[in-house]
CSV table of C-alpha atoms and ligand atoms in Angstrom, one decimal:
chain,number,residue,atom,x,y,z
Y,1,MET,CA,0.0,0.0,0.0
Y,2,HIS,CA,1.0,3.6,-0.6
Y,3,ASP,CA,0.9,6.4,1.9
Y,4,ARG,CA,-1.9,8.6,0.8
Y,5,ILE,CA,-1.2,12.0,-0.8
Y,6,TYR,CA,-3.5,15.0,-0.8
Y,7,MET,CA,-3.5,17.0,-4.0
Y,8,ASP,CA,-6.9,18.5,-4.0
Y,9,ASN,CA,-6.3,21.9,-2.4
Y,10,HIS,CA,-9.0,23.7,-4.5
Y,11,ALA,CA,-11.7,21.5,-2.8
Y,12,SER,CA,-10.4,22.2,0.7
Y,13,THR,CA,-7.1,22.7,2.6
Y,14,PRO,CA,-5.9,21.3,5.9
Y,15,THR,CA,-6.2,23.8,8.7
Y,16,ASP,CA,-2.8,25.1,9.5
Y,17,PRO,CA,-1.8,24.0,13.1
Y,18,ARG,CA,-0.9,27.7,13.8
Y,19,VAL,CA,-4.5,28.5,13.0
Y,20,VAL,CA,-5.9,25.8,15.3
Y,21,GLU,CA,-3.6,27.0,18.1
Y,22,ALA,CA,-5.0,30.6,17.7
Y,23,MET,CA,-8.6,29.3,17.8
Y,24,LEU,CA,-8.4,27.0,20.8
Y,25,PRO,CA,-8.7,29.5,23.7
Y,26,TYR,CA,-11.9,30.8,22.1
Y,27,PHE,CA,-13.7,27.4,22.5
Y,28,THR,CA,-12.9,27.2,26.2
Y,29,GLU,CA,-11.9,30.1,28.4
Y,30,ARG,CA,-12.8,32.9,26.0
Y,31,PHE,CA,-16.2,31.6,24.9
Y,32,GLY,CA,-18.3,34.7,25.4
Y,33,ASN,CA,-21.0,36.0,23.0
Y,34,ALA,CA,-19.5,38.9,21.2
Y,35,ALA,CA,-22.7,40.8,21.6
Y,36,SER,CA,-22.7,40.5,25.4
Y,37,GLN,CA,-22.1,43.6,27.5
Y,38,HIS,CA,-19.7,42.1,30.0
Y,39,LEU,CA,-16.1,41.0,30.3
Y,40,TYR,CA,-16.6,37.8,28.4
Y,41,GLY,CA,-18.5,39.5,25.6
Y,42,TRP,CA,-15.9,42.4,25.3
Y,43,GLU,CA,-13.1,39.9,25.1
Y,44,ALA,CA,-14.9,38.0,22.3
Y,45,GLN,CA,-15.8,41.3,20.5
Y,46,GLU,CA,-12.1,42.4,20.7
Y,47,ALA,CA,-11.0,39.1,19.0
Y,48,VAL,CA,-13.6,39.6,16.3
Y,49,GLU,CA,-12.4,43.1,15.6
Y,50,ARG,CA,-8.8,41.9,15.5
Y,51,ALA,CA,-9.8,39.2,13.0
Y,52,ALA,CA,-11.7,41.7,10.9
Y,53,HIS,CA,-8.5,43.8,10.6
Y,54,GLU,CA,-6.5,40.7,9.6
Y,55,VAL,CA,-9.0,39.8,6.9
Y,56,ALA,CA,-9.2,43.4,5.7
Y,57,ALA,CA,-5.4,43.7,5.5
Y,58,LEU,CA,-5.2,40.7,3.1
Y,59,LEU,CA,-8.0,42.1,0.9
Y,60,GLY,CA,-6.9,45.7,1.0
Y,61,VAL,CA,-10.2,47.0,2.5
Y,62,ASP,CA,-11.4,48.6,5.7
Y,63,ALA,CA,-12.1,46.3,8.7
Y,64,LYS,CA,-15.5,47.9,9.0
Y,65,GLU,CA,-16.3,46.5,5.5
Y,66,ILE,CA,-16.0,42.9,6.6
Y,67,VAL,CA,-19.1,40.7,7.1
Y,68,PHE,CA,-18.5,37.2,8.4
Y,69,THR,CA,-20.5,34.4,6.9
Y,70,SER,CA,-20.6,30.6,7.0
Y,71,GLY,CA,-18.4,30.4,3.8
Y,72,ALA,CA,-18.2,31.6,0.3
Y,73,THR,CA,-21.4,30.0,-0.8
Y,74,GLU,CA,-23.2,32.3,1.6
Y,75,SER,CA,-21.0,35.3,0.7
Y,76,ASN,CA,-21.7,34.9,-3.0
Y,77,ASN,CA,-25.4,34.4,-2.4
Y,78,LEU,CA,-25.6,37.5,-0.2
Y,79,ALA,CA,-23.5,39.6,-2.6
Y,80,VAL,CA,-25.4,38.7,-5.8
Y,81,TRP,CA,-28.9,38.3,-4.5
Y,82,GLY,CA,-28.6,41.0,-1.9
Y,83,ALA,CA,-27.3,43.6,-4.4
Y,84,MET,CA,-29.9,42.8,-7.0
Y,85,GLU,CA,-32.7,42.8,-4.5
Y,86,ALA,CA,-31.7,46.1,-3.0
Y,87,ALA,CA,-31.6,47.8,-6.4
Y,88,ARG,CA,-34.8,46.2,-7.7
Y,89,ALA,CA,-36.4,49.6,-8.5
Y,90,ARG,CA,-33.3,50.8,-10.4
Y,91,GLY,CA,-32.6,47.8,-12.7
Y,92,ARG,CA,-32.9,44.1,-13.1
Y,93,HIS,CA,-29.9,43.1,-15.3
Y,94,PHE,CA,-27.0,41.0,-13.9
Y,95,VAL,CA,-23.8,40.3,-15.8
Y,96,THR,CA,-21.6,37.3,-15.0
Y,97,THR,CA,-19.5,34.7,-16.7
Y,98,ALA,CA,-20.1,31.1,-17.9
Y,99,ILE,CA,-17.3,29.8,-15.7
Y,100,GLU,CA,-18.4,31.0,-12.3
Y,101,HIS,CA,-18.9,28.7,-9.3
Y,102,PRO,CA,-22.4,27.3,-8.8
Y,103,SER,CA,-22.9,29.5,-5.8
Y,104,VAL,CA,-23.1,32.4,-8.3
Y,105,LEU,CA,-24.6,30.6,-11.2
Y,106,GLU,CA,-27.5,29.1,-9.2
Y,107,VAL,CA,-28.3,32.5,-7.8
Y,108,ALA,CA,-28.3,33.8,-11.3
Y,109,ALA,CA,-30.8,31.1,-12.3
Y,110,GLN,CA,-33.0,32.0,-9.4
Y,111,LEU,CA,-32.9,35.7,-10.4
Y,112,GLN,CA,-33.9,34.8,-13.9
Y,113,GLU,CA,-36.9,32.9,-12.5
Y,114,GLN,CA,-37.8,36.1,-10.6
Y,115,GLY,CA,-37.8,38.2,-13.8
Y,116,CYS,CA,-34.2,39.5,-13.9
Y,117,GLU,CA,-32.1,39.3,-17.0
Y,118,VAL,CA,-28.7,37.7,-16.9
Y,119,THR,CA,-25.9,37.9,-19.4
Y,120,TYR,CA,-23.3,35.2,-19.3
Y,121,VAL,CA,-20.0,36.3,-20.8
Y,122,PRO,CA,-18.0,33.4,-22.3
Y,123,ALA,CA,-14.4,32.6,-21.5
Y,124,ASP,CA,-12.0,31.9,-24.4
Y,125,ARG,CA,-10.2,28.7,-25.1
Y,126,SER,CA,-7.4,29.7,-22.6
Y,127,GLY,CA,-10.0,30.0,-19.8
Y,128,VAL,CA,-9.8,33.8,-19.6
Y,129,VAL,CA,-12.8,36.2,-19.9
Y,130,ASP,CA,-12.2,39.1,-22.2
Y,131,SER,CA,-12.7,42.4,-20.2
Y,132,ALA,CA,-13.9,44.2,-23.4
Y,133,ALA,CA,-16.7,41.5,-23.8
Y,134,VAL,CA,-17.8,42.1,-20.2
Y,135,THR,CA,-17.8,45.8,-20.7
Y,136,ALA,CA,-19.8,45.4,-23.9
Y,137,ALA,CA,-22.4,43.5,-21.9
Y,138,LEU,CA,-23.1,46.3,-19.4
Y,139,ARG,CA,-26.3,48.2,-20.0
Y,140,ALA,CA,-28.1,51.2,-18.5
Y,141,ASP,CA,-30.2,48.9,-16.3
Y,142,THR,CA,-27.3,46.7,-15.2
Y,143,VAL,CA,-27.0,46.6,-11.4
Y,144,LEU,CA,-24.2,44.2,-10.8
Y,145,CYS,CA,-21.4,42.4,-12.5
Y,146,SER,CA,-19.8,39.3,-10.9
Y,147,VAL,CA,-16.5,37.8,-12.2
Y,148,MET,CA,-14.4,35.3,-10.2
Y,149,TRP,CA,-10.8,36.2,-9.6
Y,150,ALA,CA,-9.5,32.7,-10.1
Y,151,ASN,CA,-11.3,29.7,-11.5
Y,152,ASN,CA,-11.6,26.8,-9.1
Y,153,GLU,CA,-11.1,24.1,-11.8
Y,154,ILE,CA,-8.6,25.5,-14.3
Y,155,GLY,CA,-7.0,28.1,-12.0
Y,156,THR,CA,-7.1,30.9,-14.6
Y,157,LEU,CA,-6.9,34.5,-13.3
Y,158,GLN,CA,-9.4,36.9,-14.7
Y,159,PRO,CA,-8.8,40.6,-15.6
Y,160,VAL,CA,-10.9,41.7,-12.6
Y,161,GLU,CA,-9.1,45.1,-12.2
Y,162,ALA,CA,-9.9,46.2,-15.8
Y,163,ILE,CA,-13.5,44.9,-15.5
Y,164,ALA,CA,-14.0,46.6,-12.1
Y,165,ALA,CA,-12.8,49.9,-13.5
Y,166,ALA,CA,-15.2,49.6,-16.5
Y,167,CYS,CA,-18.0,48.9,-14.1
Y,168,ARG,CA,-17.2,51.8,-11.9
Y,169,GLU,CA,-17.2,54.2,-14.9
Y,170,ARG,CA,-20.7,53.1,-15.7
Y,171,GLY,CA,-22.1,53.1,-12.2
Y,172,VAL,CA,-22.4,49.3,-12.1
Y,173,LEU,CA,-21.5,47.4,-8.8
Y,174,PHE,CA,-18.7,44.9,-9.1
Y,175,HIS,CA,-18.4,41.6,-7.1
Y,176,THR,CA,-15.6,39.1,-7.3
Y,177,ASP,CA,-15.5,35.6,-5.9
Y,178,ALA,CA,-11.9,35.6,-4.7
Y,179,VAL,CA,-12.1,32.3,-2.9
Y,180,GLN,CA,-9.3,30.6,-4.8
Y,181,ALA,CA,-7.2,33.7,-5.3
Y,182,ALA,CA,-7.1,35.1,-1.8
Y,183,GLY,CA,-3.8,34.3,-0.1
Y,184,LYS,CA,-2.4,32.7,-3.3
Y,185,VAL,CA,-2.0,35.8,-5.5
Y,186,PRO,CA,-1.8,39.4,-4.4
Y,187,ILE,CA,-5.2,41.1,-4.5
Y,188,ALA,CA,-5.0,43.9,-2.0
Y,189,ALA,CA,-3.8,46.6,-4.4
Y,190,ALA,CA,-6.6,46.0,-6.9
Y,191,ALA,CA,-9.3,45.4,-4.2
Y,192,ARG,CA,-9.7,49.2,-3.8
Y,193,GLU,CA,-11.6,49.1,-7.1
Y,194,LEU,CA,-14.0,46.3,-5.9
Y,195,ASP,CA,-17.4,46.7,-4.3
Y,196,LEU,CA,-17.9,43.2,-3.0
Y,197,ILE,CA,-15.3,40.4,-2.4
Y,198,SER,CA,-16.0,36.9,-1.2
Y,199,ILE,CA,-13.5,34.6,0.5
Y,200,SER,CA,-13.7,31.3,2.4
Y,201,GLY,CA,-11.6,30.0,5.3
Y,202,HIS,CA,-11.2,26.4,4.3
Y,203,LYS,CA,-9.6,27.3,1.0
Y,204,MET,CA,-6.7,29.1,2.7
Y,205,CYS,CA,-5.6,26.8,5.5
Y,206,GLY,CA,-8.3,28.1,7.8
Y,207,PRO,CA,-11.3,26.3,9.3
Y,208,LYS,CA,-14.5,25.2,7.5
Y,209,GLY,CA,-17.8,27.0,8.2
Y,210,ILE,CA,-16.4,30.5,8.0
Y,211,GLY,CA,-16.1,33.0,5.2
Y,212,ALA,CA,-16.3,36.7,4.7
Y,213,LEU,CA,-17.9,39.2,2.3
Y,214,SER,CA,-16.3,42.6,2.0
Y,215,VAL,CA,-18.9,45.2,1.4
Y,216,ARG,CA,-17.8,48.7,0.3
Y,217,ARG,CA,-18.9,51.5,2.6
Y,218,ARG,CA,-18.0,54.6,0.7
Y,219,ARG,CA,-17.9,55.8,-2.9
Y,220,PRO,CA,-20.2,54.1,-3.4
Y,221,LYS,CA,-21.8,52.7,-0.3
Y,222,VAL,CA,-23.1,49.3,-1.4
Y,223,HIS,CA,-26.6,48.4,-0.3
Y,224,LEU,CA,-27.5,44.8,0.2
Y,225,ALA,CA,-30.8,43.2,1.1
Y,226,PRO,CA,-30.0,40.7,3.9
Y,227,ARG,CA,-31.0,37.1,3.7
Y,228,THR,CA,-30.9,36.3,7.4
Y,229,PHE,CA,-33.0,38.1,10.0
Y,230,GLY,CA,-32.6,38.1,13.8
Y,231,GLY,CA,-30.7,39.9,16.4
Y,232,GLY,CA,-29.2,42.6,14.1
Y,233,GLN,CA,-25.6,41.4,14.3
Y,234,GLN,CA,-23.1,42.7,11.7
Y,235,ARG,CA,-25.1,45.8,11.1
Y,236,GLY,CA,-28.2,43.8,10.2
Y,237,LEU,CA,-26.5,42.4,7.1
Y,238,ARG,CA,-26.1,38.9,8.5
Y,239,ALA,CA,-27.9,38.2,11.8
Y,240,GLY,CA,-26.7,35.4,14.1
Y,241,THR,CA,-24.3,34.9,17.0
Y,242,LEU,CA,-20.8,35.3,15.7
Y,243,PRO,CA,-18.7,32.0,15.7
Y,244,VAL,CA,-15.8,33.6,17.4
Y,245,PRO,CA,-13.3,30.7,17.3
Y,246,LEU,CA,-13.9,30.3,13.5
Y,247,ILE,CA,-13.6,34.1,13.0
Y,248,VAL,CA,-10.3,34.1,14.9
Y,249,GLY,CA,-9.1,31.2,12.7
Y,250,LEU,CA,-10.0,33.0,9.5
Y,251,GLY,CA,-8.1,36.1,10.8
Y,252,GLU,CA,-5.0,34.0,11.6
Y,253,ALA,CA,-5.3,32.2,8.2
Y,254,CYS,CA,-5.3,35.6,6.4
Y,255,THR,CA,-2.3,36.9,8.3
Y,256,LEU,CA,-0.3,33.7,7.6
Y,257,CYS,CA,-1.3,33.9,3.9
Y,258,ALA,CA,-0.3,37.5,3.7
Y,259,ARG,CA,3.0,36.9,5.4
Y,260,GLU,CA,4.0,33.9,3.3
Y,261,LEU,CA,2.3,34.7,0.0
Y,262,ASP,CA,5.4,35.6,-2.1
Y,263,ALA,CA,7.5,32.7,-0.9
Y,264,GLU,CA,4.6,30.2,-1.1
Y,265,ALA,CA,3.6,31.3,-4.6
Y,266,ALA,CA,7.2,30.8,-5.8
Y,267,ARG,CA,7.5,27.4,-4.0
Y,268,VAL,CA,4.1,26.0,-5.0
Y,269,GLY,CA,4.4,27.4,-8.5
Y,270,GLY,CA,7.8,25.7,-8.9
Y,271,LEU,CA,6.3,22.4,-7.8
Y,272,ARG,CA,3.4,22.8,-10.2
Y,273,ASP,CA,5.7,23.5,-13.1
Y,274,ARG,CA,7.8,20.5,-12.3
Y,275,LEU,CA,4.6,18.3,-12.3
Y,276,TRP,CA,3.5,19.7,-15.6
Y,277,SER,CA,6.9,19.2,-17.2
Y,278,GLN,CA,7.1,15.6,-15.9
Y,279,LEU,CA,3.6,14.8,-17.3
Y,280,SER,CA,4.0,16.6,-20.6
Y,281,VAL,CA,7.5,15.1,-21.3
Y,282,SER,CA,6.6,11.6,-20.4
Y,283,LEU,CA,3.2,11.2,-21.9
Y,284,ASP,CA,1.7,11.8,-25.4
Y,285,GLY,CA,-1.8,13.1,-25.7
Y,286,VAL,CA,-1.8,15.4,-22.7
Y,287,ARG,CA,-3.3,18.8,-22.9
Y,288,LEU,CA,-3.2,21.6,-20.4
Y,289,ASN,CA,-6.6,23.2,-19.9
Y,290,GLY,CA,-6.3,27.0,-19.3
Y,291,ASP,CA,-3.4,29.4,-19.8
Y,292,LEU,CA,-0.2,28.4,-17.9
Y,293,LYS,CA,1.0,31.9,-17.2
Y,294,ARG,CA,-2.3,33.6,-16.1
Y,295,ARG,CA,-2.9,30.9,-13.5
Y,296,LEU,CA,-2.9,30.1,-9.8
Y,297,PRO,CA,0.5,28.8,-8.7
Y,298,GLY,CA,-1.0,25.5,-7.3
Y,299,ASN,CA,-3.3,24.6,-10.2
Y,300,LEU,CA,-2.9,22.2,-13.0
Y,301,ASN,CA,-5.8,20.8,-15.1
Y,302,VAL,CA,-4.9,18.2,-17.7
Y,303,SER,CA,-6.8,16.2,-20.3
Y,304,PHE,CA,-5.4,12.7,-20.9
Y,305,ALA,CA,-6.6,11.7,-24.3
Y,306,GLY,CA,-8.3,8.3,-24.4
Y,307,VAL,CA,-8.5,8.0,-20.6
Y,308,GLU,CA,-11.6,8.3,-18.5
Y,309,ALA,CA,-10.7,10.5,-15.5
Y,310,GLU,CA,-13.1,8.6,-13.3
Y,311,ALA,CA,-11.3,5.3,-14.1
Y,312,LEU,CA,-7.9,6.9,-13.5
Y,313,LEU,CA,-9.1,8.2,-10.1
Y,314,LEU,CA,-10.1,4.6,-9.2
Y,315,GLU,CA,-6.7,3.3,-10.1
Y,316,LEU,CA,-5.0,6.1,-8.1
Y,317,LYS,CA,-7.2,5.9,-5.0
Y,318,TRP,CA,-4.3,6.7,-2.7
Y,319,ILE,CA,-3.9,10.1,-4.3
Y,320,ALA,CA,-6.6,12.7,-3.6
Y,321,LEU,CA,-7.2,14.3,-7.0
Y,322,SER,CA,-10.4,15.4,-8.7
Y,323,SER,CA,-12.0,15.2,-12.0
Y,324,GLY,CA,-13.6,18.7,-12.2
Y,325,SER,CA,-14.7,20.4,-9.0
Y,326,ALA,CA,-15.8,18.6,-5.9
Y,327,CYS,CA,-19.4,19.9,-6.5
Y,328,ALA,CA,-19.5,18.7,-10.1
Y,329,SER,CA,-17.8,15.4,-9.2
Y,330,ALA,CA,-20.8,14.4,-7.1
Y,331,GLU,CA,-23.1,14.7,-10.1
Y,332,HIS,CA,-20.8,13.0,-12.7
Y,333,LYS,CA,-21.7,15.7,-15.2
Y,334,PRO,CA,-19.0,17.1,-17.5
Y,335,SER,CA,-17.6,20.2,-16.0
Y,336,HIS,CA,-19.4,23.3,-17.1
Y,337,VAL,CA,-16.1,25.2,-17.0
Y,338,LEU,CA,-14.3,22.8,-19.4
Y,339,LEU,CA,-17.3,22.8,-21.8
Y,340,ALA,CA,-17.4,26.6,-21.6
Y,341,ILE,CA,-13.8,26.8,-22.8
Y,342,GLY,CA,-14.5,24.6,-25.8
Y,343,LEU,CA,-13.7,21.0,-24.7
Y,344,SER,CA,-16.0,18.3,-25.9
Y,345,ALA,CA,-17.9,16.2,-23.3
Y,346,GLU,CA,-15.4,13.4,-23.9
Y,347,GLU,CA,-12.4,15.6,-23.4
Y,348,ALA,CA,-13.9,17.0,-20.3
Y,349,HIS,CA,-14.4,13.5,-18.9
Y,350,SER,CA,-10.7,12.8,-19.5
Y,351,SER,CA,-9.6,15.8,-17.4
Y,352,MET,CA,-8.0,15.8,-14.0
Y,353,ARG,CA,-7.4,18.7,-11.6
Y,354,PHE,CA,-4.2,18.7,-9.5
Y,355,GLY,CA,-4.4,21.2,-6.6
Y,356,LEU,CA,-1.1,21.8,-4.9
Y,357,GLY,CA,-1.0,23.7,-1.6
Y,358,ARG,CA,1.0,24.8,1.5
Y,359,PHE,CA,1.7,21.3,2.7
Y,360,THR,CA,2.5,19.7,-0.7
Y,361,THR,CA,6.1,18.5,-0.9
Y,362,ALA,CA,8.6,18.0,-3.8
Y,363,GLN,CA,8.6,14.3,-3.0
Y,364,GLU,CA,4.8,14.0,-3.2
Y,365,VAL,CA,4.9,15.7,-6.6
Y,366,GLU,CA,7.5,13.2,-7.9
Y,367,ARG,CA,5.4,10.3,-6.6
Y,368,VAL,CA,2.2,11.7,-8.2
Y,369,ALA,CA,3.9,12.4,-11.5
Y,370,ASP,CA,5.4,8.8,-11.6
Y,371,ALA,CA,2.1,7.2,-10.7
Y,372,VAL,CA,0.0,9.2,-13.2
Y,373,VAL,CA,2.5,8.5,-16.0
Y,374,GLN,CA,2.6,4.8,-15.3
Y,375,THR,CA,-1.1,4.4,-14.8
Y,376,VAL,CA,-2.1,6.4,-17.9
Y,377,THR,CA,0.4,4.4,-20.0
Y,378,ARG,CA,-1.0,1.1,-18.7
Y,379,MET,CA,-4.6,2.2,-19.1
Y,380,ARG,CA,-4.0,3.3,-22.7
Y,381,GLU,CA,-2.3,-0.1,-23.5
Y,382,THR,CA,-5.3,-2.1,-22.2
Y,383,SER,CA,-8.1,0.3,-23.2
Y,384,PRO,CA,-10.2,-0.3,-26.3
Y,385,LEU,CA,-10.0,3.5,-26.8
Y,386,ALA,CA,-6.2,3.3,-26.9
Y,387,GLY,CA,-6.1,3.7,-30.7
Y,388,ARG,CA,-7.9,7.0,-30.4
Y,389,VAL,CA,-5.1,8.7,-28.6
Y,390,VAL,CA,-4.2,11.9,-30.4
Y,391,ARG,CA,-0.4,12.4,-30.6
Y,392,SER,CA,0.5,15.9,-29.7
Z,401,PMP,N1,-16.4,29.9,-5.1
Z,401,PMP,C1,-15.4,29.1,-5.5
Z,401,PMP,C2,-14.5,29.6,-6.6
Z,401,PMP,C3,-15.1,27.9,-4.9
Z,401,PMP,O1,-14.1,27.2,-5.3
Z,401,PMP,C4,-15.9,27.5,-3.8
Z,401,PMP,C5,-15.6,26.2,-3.1
Z,401,PMP,N2,-15.7,25.1,-4.0
Z,401,PMP,C6,-16.9,28.3,-3.4
Z,401,PMP,C7,-17.2,29.5,-4.0
Z,401,PMP,C8,-17.8,27.9,-2.2
Z,401,PMP,O2,-17.1,28.1,-1.0
Z,401,PMP,P1,-17.6,27.4,0.4
Z,401,PMP,O3,-17.1,26.0,0.3
Z,401,PMP,O4,-16.9,28.2,1.4
Z,401,PMP,O5,-19.0,27.6,0.5
């Protein structure tokens, strides 16, 4: 048997032990409700404020703009639905892209059912959305535009700065799902242009069950219709008792990401390049999905011609990899992202996502590369589809 290897860091990441350490006192001795007006409450509230500053520093926004949520699904829902609902009287048009996460696309579908119009801007073959195409889609009645910073399947980085600037010029609010980008590529400098930013703890070596939405307070002040109602916490935008330990964990995760970003991007990017060169030199019929340069350092998405990704995953059970995103994998549908960038259903079904992260080692990369090369070669030799391998 092999020792298992985790290479699915876009689906989730291990919580960094330093983050766990920072959280622990807030489960036991510092357990107060942050809204309570006594020593225990004040202590909790102070920790929440500290964490808001840490999150804000990574994003380049003001701590008062941070709203804590249960994760990015909730952040994206609140941003998109909340902004559209609050501006109902002004306009009902929403612009987004074909390669967004379901937590944006499913809200878009709901909005359409409620009478809104949605424009889905395509991505090109390299997995990048053209900022001019997004700009061209903006109309007088467009309320909001949402474009993800980095794609969770193919890792491509989108020109969010240019798109945000175009939106601002036309008085359209701009939201970005920065879940995969935050802590992996620098975003603080551009974040000044953004109105709404979503992040998630468990994608950045923080805990699960916590995320944040940054909501611009000035020029313009963004109005959101809340989706949860209760005790008026977080300025009424997201009622509910604050999960202080998780919030402390998210803050610490952001601080570690900010401190280690440059070094980690170089290290992880180097390992990813090594993996790609091993696969592409040793195997025929492999194709990289998405641009290599405009890409998250830890992402590789590769099609292996003539090989079913699901079958490859079964052969390599000791390696945690994914065919498409975790959400799409459960449904066994071809990835909407790979189809959107022009792959056929068959090509999409032969694609694997490699997600390298903070705890990925050079030795693991070597073992994964060897195992994938050997297994793909063997499967092609024994597969009835073997003859169909396209030599490239
Ligand atoms: N957006 C993107 C780009 C993601 O990758 C994910 C997680 N797969 C989400 C949103 C949802 O995040 P969460 O798991 O925190 O709800």
